[in-house]
GROMACS .gro file of C-alpha atoms in nm:
model
  296
    1MET     CA    1  -0.661   0.230   3.466
    2SER     CA    2  -0.607  -0.028   3.249
    3VAL     CA    3  -0.680  -0.091   2.893
    4THR     CA    4  -0.729  -0.448   2.744
    5LEU     CA    5  -0.599  -0.608   2.466
    6ARG     CA    6  -1.013  -0.697   2.380
    7GLN     CA    7  -1.129  -0.291   2.455
    8MET     CA    8  -0.817  -0.166   2.217
    9GLU     CA    9  -0.993  -0.426   1.946
   10VAL     CA   10  -1.288  -0.330   1.988
   11LEU     CA   11  -1.208  -0.001   1.969
   12VAL     CA   12  -0.991  -0.016   1.666
   13ALA     CA   13  -1.239  -0.270   1.444
   14VAL     CA   14  -1.518   0.008   1.550
   15VAL     CA   15  -1.336   0.220   1.403
   16ASP     CA   16  -1.220   0.044   1.070
   17GLU     CA   17  -1.540  -0.101   0.974
   18GLY     CA   18  -1.723   0.186   1.075
   19SER     CA   19  -1.967   0.018   1.243
   20PHE     CA   20  -2.126  -0.163   1.587
   21GLY     CA   21  -2.210  -0.473   1.394
   22ALA     CA   22  -1.923  -0.522   1.109
   23ALA     CA   23  -1.706  -0.500   1.402
   24ALA     CA   24  -1.931  -0.751   1.643
   25ASP     CA   25  -1.907  -0.974   1.323
   26SER     CA   26  -1.514  -0.921   1.219
   27LEU     CA   27  -1.452  -1.020   1.642
   28GLN     CA   28  -1.668  -1.252   1.626
   29MET     CA   29  -1.871  -1.092   1.940
   30SER     CA   30  -2.176  -1.007   1.978
   31GLN     CA   31  -2.326  -0.628   1.912
   32SER     CA   32  -2.385  -0.609   2.336
   33ALA     CA   33  -2.080  -0.714   2.386
   34VAL     CA   34  -1.918  -0.466   2.211
   35SER     CA   35  -2.119  -0.228   2.282
   36HIS     CA   36  -2.042  -0.299   2.657
   37SER     CA   37  -1.629  -0.306   2.571
   38LEU     CA   38  -1.583   0.019   2.411
   39ALA     CA   39  -1.842   0.224   2.619
   40THR     CA   40  -1.602   0.015   2.901
   41LEU     CA   41  -1.317   0.239   2.779
   42GLU     CA   42  -1.492   0.489   2.760
   43SER     CA   43  -1.558   0.530   3.094
   44ALA     CA   44  -1.180   0.461   3.186
   45ALA     CA   45  -1.106   0.704   2.970
   46GLY     CA   46  -1.327   1.017   3.121
   47ALA     CA   47  -1.421   1.121   2.739
   48PRO     CA   48  -1.604   0.925   2.451
   49LEU     CA   49  -1.375   0.808   2.153
   50VAL     CA   50  -1.600   0.789   1.935
   51THR     CA   51  -1.835   0.964   1.748
   52ARG     CA   52  -2.173   0.733   1.688
   53THR     CA   53  -2.355   0.951   1.490
   54PRO     CA   54  -2.424   1.000   1.162
   55THR     CA   55  -2.103   0.786   1.096
   56ILE     CA   56  -1.849   0.599   1.332
   57LEU     CA   57  -1.547   0.869   1.312
   58SER     CA   58  -1.240   0.918   1.636
   59THR     CA   59  -1.291   1.138   1.864
   60ASP     CA   60  -0.949   1.348   1.896
   61LEU     CA   61  -0.858   1.108   2.232
   62GLY     CA   62  -0.995   0.804   2.037
   63GLU     CA   63  -0.731   0.906   1.768
   64ALA     CA   64  -0.472   0.964   1.966
   65ILE     CA   65  -0.550   0.598   2.177
   66LEU     CA   66  -0.568   0.432   1.795
   67ALA     CA   67  -0.212   0.519   1.772
   68HIS     CA   68  -0.120   0.337   2.046
   69ALA     CA   69  -0.409   0.063   2.065
   70ARG     CA   70  -0.279  -0.041   1.719
   71ARG     CA   71   0.130  -0.039   1.777
   72VAL     CA   72   0.002  -0.270   2.038
   73LEU     CA   73  -0.222  -0.467   1.856
   74ALA     CA   74   0.020  -0.557   1.647
   75SER     CA   75   0.295  -0.619   1.836
   76ALA     CA   76   0.080  -0.905   2.027
   77ARG     CA   77  -0.015  -1.053   1.719
   78ALA     CA   78   0.371  -1.118   1.672
   79LEU     CA   79   0.437  -1.165   2.033
   80ASP     CA   80   0.179  -1.464   1.992
   81ALA     CA   81   0.299  -1.579   1.628
   82THR     CA   82   0.684  -1.648   1.807
   83ILE     CA   83   0.536  -1.847   2.097
   84LEU     CA   84   0.321  -2.031   1.856
   85GLY     CA   85   0.638  -2.098   1.623
   86HIS     CA   86   0.814  -2.185   1.937
   87ARG     CA   87   0.631  -2.529   1.936
   88GLY     CA   88   0.631  -2.601   1.609
   89ALA     CA   89   0.266  -2.432   1.482
   90VAL     CA   90   0.200  -2.348   1.136
   91ALA     CA   91   0.195  -1.955   1.025
   92VAL     CA   92  -0.149  -1.968   1.102
   93GLY     CA   93  -0.344  -1.610   1.051
   94THR     CA   94  -0.396  -1.311   0.909
   95ILE     CA   95  -0.115  -1.090   0.772
   96ARG     CA   96  -0.267  -0.689   0.692
   97LEU     CA   97  -0.056  -0.586   0.414
   98ALA     CA   98   0.004  -0.256   0.229
   99ALA     CA   99   0.098  -0.143  -0.139
  100GLY     CA  100   0.080   0.048  -0.398
  101VAL     CA  101  -0.164   0.057  -0.757
  102THR     CA  102   0.079  -0.040  -0.963
  103ALA     CA  103   0.278  -0.327  -0.710
  104SER     CA  104  -0.084  -0.435  -0.583
  105HIS     CA  105  -0.197  -0.451  -0.956
  106ARG     CA  106   0.170  -0.621  -1.084
  107LEU     CA  107   0.368  -0.771  -0.836
  108VAL     CA  108   0.116  -0.903  -0.586
  109PRO     CA  109  -0.094  -1.128  -0.716
  110GLU     CA  110   0.201  -1.311  -0.814
  111LEU     CA  111   0.291  -1.331  -0.488
  112LEU     CA  112  -0.034  -1.423  -0.291
  113ILE     CA  113  -0.010  -1.672  -0.504
  114ARG     CA  114   0.322  -1.858  -0.384
  115TRP     CA  115   0.238  -1.763  -0.005
  116ARG     CA  116  -0.075  -1.920  -0.028
  117ALA     CA  117   0.132  -2.294  -0.180
  118GLU     CA  118   0.376  -2.200   0.082
  119LEU     CA  119   0.185  -2.051   0.390
  120PRO     CA  120  -0.105  -2.251   0.335
  121GLY     CA  121  -0.297  -2.136   0.671
  122LEU     CA  122  -0.193  -1.773   0.638
  123ASP     CA  123  -0.474  -1.519   0.534
  124VAL     CA  124  -0.268  -1.226   0.362
  125ARG     CA  125  -0.479  -0.882   0.300
  126LEU     CA  126  -0.428  -0.687   0.080
  127PHE     CA  127  -0.460  -0.261   0.143
  128GLU     CA  128  -0.411  -0.009  -0.164
  129GLY     CA  129  -0.312   0.321  -0.065
  130SER     CA  130  -0.101   0.615  -0.204
  131ASP     CA  131   0.270   0.580  -0.173
  132ASP     CA  132   0.257   0.855   0.147
  133GLU     CA  133  -0.032   0.638   0.315
  134LEU     CA  134   0.183   0.318   0.293
  135GLU     CA  135   0.489   0.387   0.555
  136ALA     CA  136   0.237   0.589   0.814
  137TRP     CA  137   0.030   0.300   0.779
  138LEU     CA  138   0.272   0.018   0.868
  139GLU     CA  139   0.448   0.251   1.075
  140SER     CA  140   0.102   0.248   1.315
  141GLY     CA  141   0.060  -0.088   1.261
  142ALA     CA  142  -0.263  -0.025   1.086
  143VAL     CA  143  -0.054  -0.295   0.884
  144ASP     CA  144   0.232  -0.592   0.873
  145ALA     CA  145   0.358  -0.584   0.583
  146ALA     CA  146   0.395  -0.327   0.289
  147VAL     CA  147   0.598  -0.280  -0.017
  148LEU     CA  148   0.679   0.076  -0.028
  149VAL     CA  149   0.838   0.285  -0.319
  150ASP     CA  150   1.224   0.404  -0.256
  151PRO     CA  151   1.180   0.352   0.149
  152ASP     CA  152   1.520   0.558   0.276
  153PRO     CA  153   1.697   0.400   0.430
  154PRO     CA  154   1.480   0.090   0.358
  155ALA     CA  155   1.395  -0.142   0.717
  156HIS     CA  156   1.698  -0.375   0.876
  157GLY     CA  157   1.517  -0.764   0.653
  158ALA     CA  158   1.402  -0.590   0.381
  159VAL     CA  159   1.391  -0.754   0.022
  160ILE     CA  160   1.379  -0.612  -0.346
  161LEU     CA  161   1.137  -0.668  -0.504
  162ALA     CA  162   1.131  -0.516  -0.879
  163HIS     CA  163   1.311  -0.233  -1.039
  164ASP     CA  164   1.124  -0.014  -1.266
  165ASP     CA  165   1.157   0.367  -1.451
  166PHE     CA  166   0.910   0.672  -1.558
  167ARG     CA  167   0.759   0.662  -1.884
  168ALA     CA  168   0.476   0.853  -2.132
  169VAL     CA  169   0.183   0.758  -2.150
  170LEU     CA  170  -0.033   0.816  -2.477
  171ARG     CA  171  -0.302   0.758  -2.668
  172SER     CA  172  -0.230   0.559  -2.916
  173ASP     CA  173  -0.309   0.844  -3.198
  174HIS     CA  174  -0.102   1.088  -3.039
  175PRO     CA  175   0.205   1.254  -3.312
  176LEU     CA  176   0.485   1.053  -3.105
  177ALA     CA  177   0.332   0.754  -3.013
  178GLN     CA  178   0.548   0.530  -3.290
  179GLU     CA  179   0.926   0.687  -3.145
  180ALA     CA  180   1.148   0.400  -2.967
  181ARG     CA  181   1.164   0.713  -2.654
  182ILE     CA  182   1.114   1.051  -2.631
  183ASN     CA  183   1.220   1.347  -2.460
  184LEU     CA  184   0.980   1.521  -2.194
  185ALA     CA  185   0.982   1.857  -2.314
  186ASP     CA  186   0.865   1.746  -2.674
  187LEU     CA  187   0.452   1.638  -2.420
  188ALA     CA  188   0.521   2.023  -2.312
  189GLU     CA  189   0.191   2.181  -2.504
  190ASP     CA  190   0.010   1.851  -2.417
  191PRO     CA  191  -0.184   1.903  -2.106
  192LEU     CA  192  -0.051   1.682  -1.802
  193LEU     CA  193  -0.262   1.439  -1.579
  194THR     CA  194  -0.117   1.284  -1.259
  195SER     CA  195  -0.229   1.107  -0.960
  196THR     CA  196  -0.176   1.167  -0.554
  197SER     CA  197  -0.249   0.875  -0.490
  198GLY     CA  198   0.176   0.840  -0.539
  199CYS     CA  199   0.460   0.868  -0.829
  200GLU     CA  200   0.360   1.286  -0.764
  201PRO     CA  201   0.785   1.381  -0.626
  202GLN     CA  202   0.936   1.132  -0.918
  203ILE     CA  203   0.752   1.303  -1.163
  204THR     CA  204   0.831   1.672  -1.008
  205THR     CA  205   1.182   1.534  -1.026
  206LEU     CA  206   1.206   1.443  -1.391
  207HIS     CA  207   1.081   1.771  -1.526
  208ALA     CA  208   1.363   1.931  -1.361
  209MET     CA  209   1.563   1.710  -1.555
  210ALA     CA  210   1.418   1.782  -1.886
  211GLY     CA  211   1.418   2.183  -1.752
  212SER     CA  212   1.042   2.138  -1.792
  213ASN     CA  213   0.782   2.318  -1.589
  214TYR     CA  214   0.564   2.068  -1.388
  215ALA     CA  215   0.174   2.216  -1.461
  216PRO     CA  216  -0.020   1.965  -1.365
  217ALA     CA  217  -0.385   2.059  -1.615
  218GLN     CA  218  -0.540   1.717  -1.416
  219ARG     CA  219  -0.497   1.614  -1.077
  220VAL     CA  220  -0.681   1.227  -1.001
  221HIS     CA  221  -0.652   1.026  -0.760
  222GLU     CA  222  -0.722   0.672  -0.888
  223THR     CA  223  -0.506   0.529  -1.168
  224SER     CA  224  -0.804   0.415  -1.382
  225THR     CA  225  -0.960   0.790  -1.361
  226LEU     CA  226  -0.639   0.850  -1.509
  227LEU     CA  227  -0.645   0.643  -1.772
  228GLY     CA  228  -1.030   0.696  -1.911
  229MET     CA  229  -0.867   1.056  -1.871
  230ILE     CA  230  -0.519   1.012  -2.100
  231ALA     CA  231  -0.810   0.761  -2.348
  232ALA     CA  232  -1.075   0.985  -2.400
  233GLY     CA  233  -0.783   1.246  -2.579
  234LEU     CA  234  -0.770   1.492  -2.287
  235GLY     CA  235  -0.401   1.429  -2.196
  236VAL     CA  236  -0.073   1.233  -2.114
  237ALA     CA  237   0.064   1.107  -1.828
  238ILE     CA  238   0.395   0.998  -1.614
  239MET     CA  239   0.396   0.620  -1.488
  240PRO     CA  240   0.596   0.347  -1.362
  241ALA     CA  241   0.685   0.131  -1.588
  242LEU     CA  242   0.439  -0.143  -1.374
  243ALA     CA  243   0.092  -0.025  -1.584
  244LEU     CA  244   0.224  -0.107  -1.871
  245THR     CA  245  -0.047  -0.403  -1.845
  246MET     CA  246  -0.339  -0.142  -1.668
  247LEU     CA  247  -0.290   0.002  -2.049
  248PRO     CA  248  -0.642  -0.059  -2.314
  249GLU     CA  249  -0.566  -0.101  -2.616
  250ASN     CA  250  -0.604   0.239  -2.744
  251LEU     CA  251  -0.347   0.379  -2.475
  252VAL     CA  252   0.089   0.321  -2.556
  253MET     CA  253   0.380   0.317  -2.288
  254ILE     CA  254   0.722   0.535  -2.430
  255GLU     CA  255   1.009   0.551  -2.299
  256LEU     CA  256   1.148   0.873  -2.175
  257GLU     CA  257   1.536   1.008  -2.223
  258GLN     CA  258   1.536   1.153  -1.861
  259TYR     CA  259   1.587   0.850  -1.717
  260LEU     CA  260   1.474   0.831  -1.346
  261GLU     CA  261   1.440   0.477  -1.169
  262ARG     CA  262   1.163   0.343  -0.857
  263THR     CA  263   1.305  -0.019  -0.622
  264LEU     CA  264   1.011  -0.135  -0.525
  265VAL     CA  265   1.073  -0.320  -0.169
  266PHE     CA  266   0.886  -0.630   0.044
  267THR     CA  267   0.970  -0.517   0.426
  268GLY     CA  268   0.798  -0.480   0.821
  269PRO     CA  269   0.825  -0.189   1.040
  270ALA     CA  270   1.112  -0.049   1.084
  271GLU     CA  271   1.077   0.038   1.430
  272ARG     CA  272   0.953  -0.282   1.644
  273PRO     CA  273   0.979  -0.698   1.538
  274TRP     CA  274   0.832  -0.792   1.265
  275HIS     CA  275   0.566  -1.018   1.249
  276PRO     CA  276   0.716  -1.427   1.247
  277SER     CA  277   0.493  -1.489   0.963
  278VAL     CA  278   0.603  -1.174   0.760
  279GLU     CA  279   0.944  -1.315   0.755
  280ARG     CA  280   0.829  -1.640   0.636
  281MET     CA  281   0.700  -1.407   0.340
  282ARG     CA  282   0.931  -1.220   0.293
  283ASP     CA  283   1.213  -1.500   0.293
  284ILE     CA  284   0.920  -1.600   0.002
  285ALA     CA  285   0.958  -1.274  -0.186
  286LYS     CA  286   1.327  -1.342  -0.244
  287SER     CA  287   1.339  -1.606  -0.327
  288PRO     CA  288   1.493  -1.630  -0.736
  289ALA     CA  289   1.182  -1.846  -0.871
  290ALA     CA  290   0.907  -1.584  -0.758
  291ILE     CA  291   1.211  -1.257  -0.839
  292LEU     CA  292   1.256  -1.358  -1.187
  293SER     CA  293   0.861  -1.384  -1.232
  294ILE     CA  294   0.791  -1.044  -1.159
  295VAL     CA  295   1.044  -0.827  -1.231
  296PRO     CA  296   0.947  -0.630  -1.551
   0.00000   0.00000   0.00000
């Protein structure tokens, strides 16, 4: 069988957009052309690749083909950009950037301003996910670049954007809210609230450093939900320092005696060549003006 790039684009778009109509809009094709392209691919594969009702979901075979299609399409985009760059073309098109919640809130907006000013033809699309999702998205080809936390080892060419540490987040009327620094063990009687979107391994490590048992009272996904629960007096949390600007007025962030640092890194994929525009974004991100403005 011979699979075309267009067929792979259609499969990815149908699954990601969740409907044939939305996929047609994103690919600037007619809906009938999208349906025909996917049907041709399914005929060649000998089995359905997506379920069409009640919602669009990939089948097991479709999921396996998607994994290859995303990587092939990412490499094809990078190849096209390399050829165009050799011919002197400016950076154009779309770059998909993945980042976690605190990086998206604190680091990425300032970088987007720099990239827009210096690469005006480039459209950088942000995809926000948990720490566990980011690296998988990057290596699968779902995104072209990412801001990762403590990658081990970092990909060749990656650059450090910022360092921060983990701190306690309390209500401003908490008995320890006026302290300059507290021991994590001092919060043992407070219900611990944690987010499943990232940082749990580091928070577990901090409890081990303090000789305390890690036993969260509540685990939620959204950071906004976590902050709302703290503000309501339902518990305390441990969060990275970059989250400081996300806190509402009735919450405070206090340094911990147990110091644990994390490093946020801008990177392309580790297992395949980077998109040329990602390399240009990297060079802008590591410039002194950018670094000095975003370090907490």
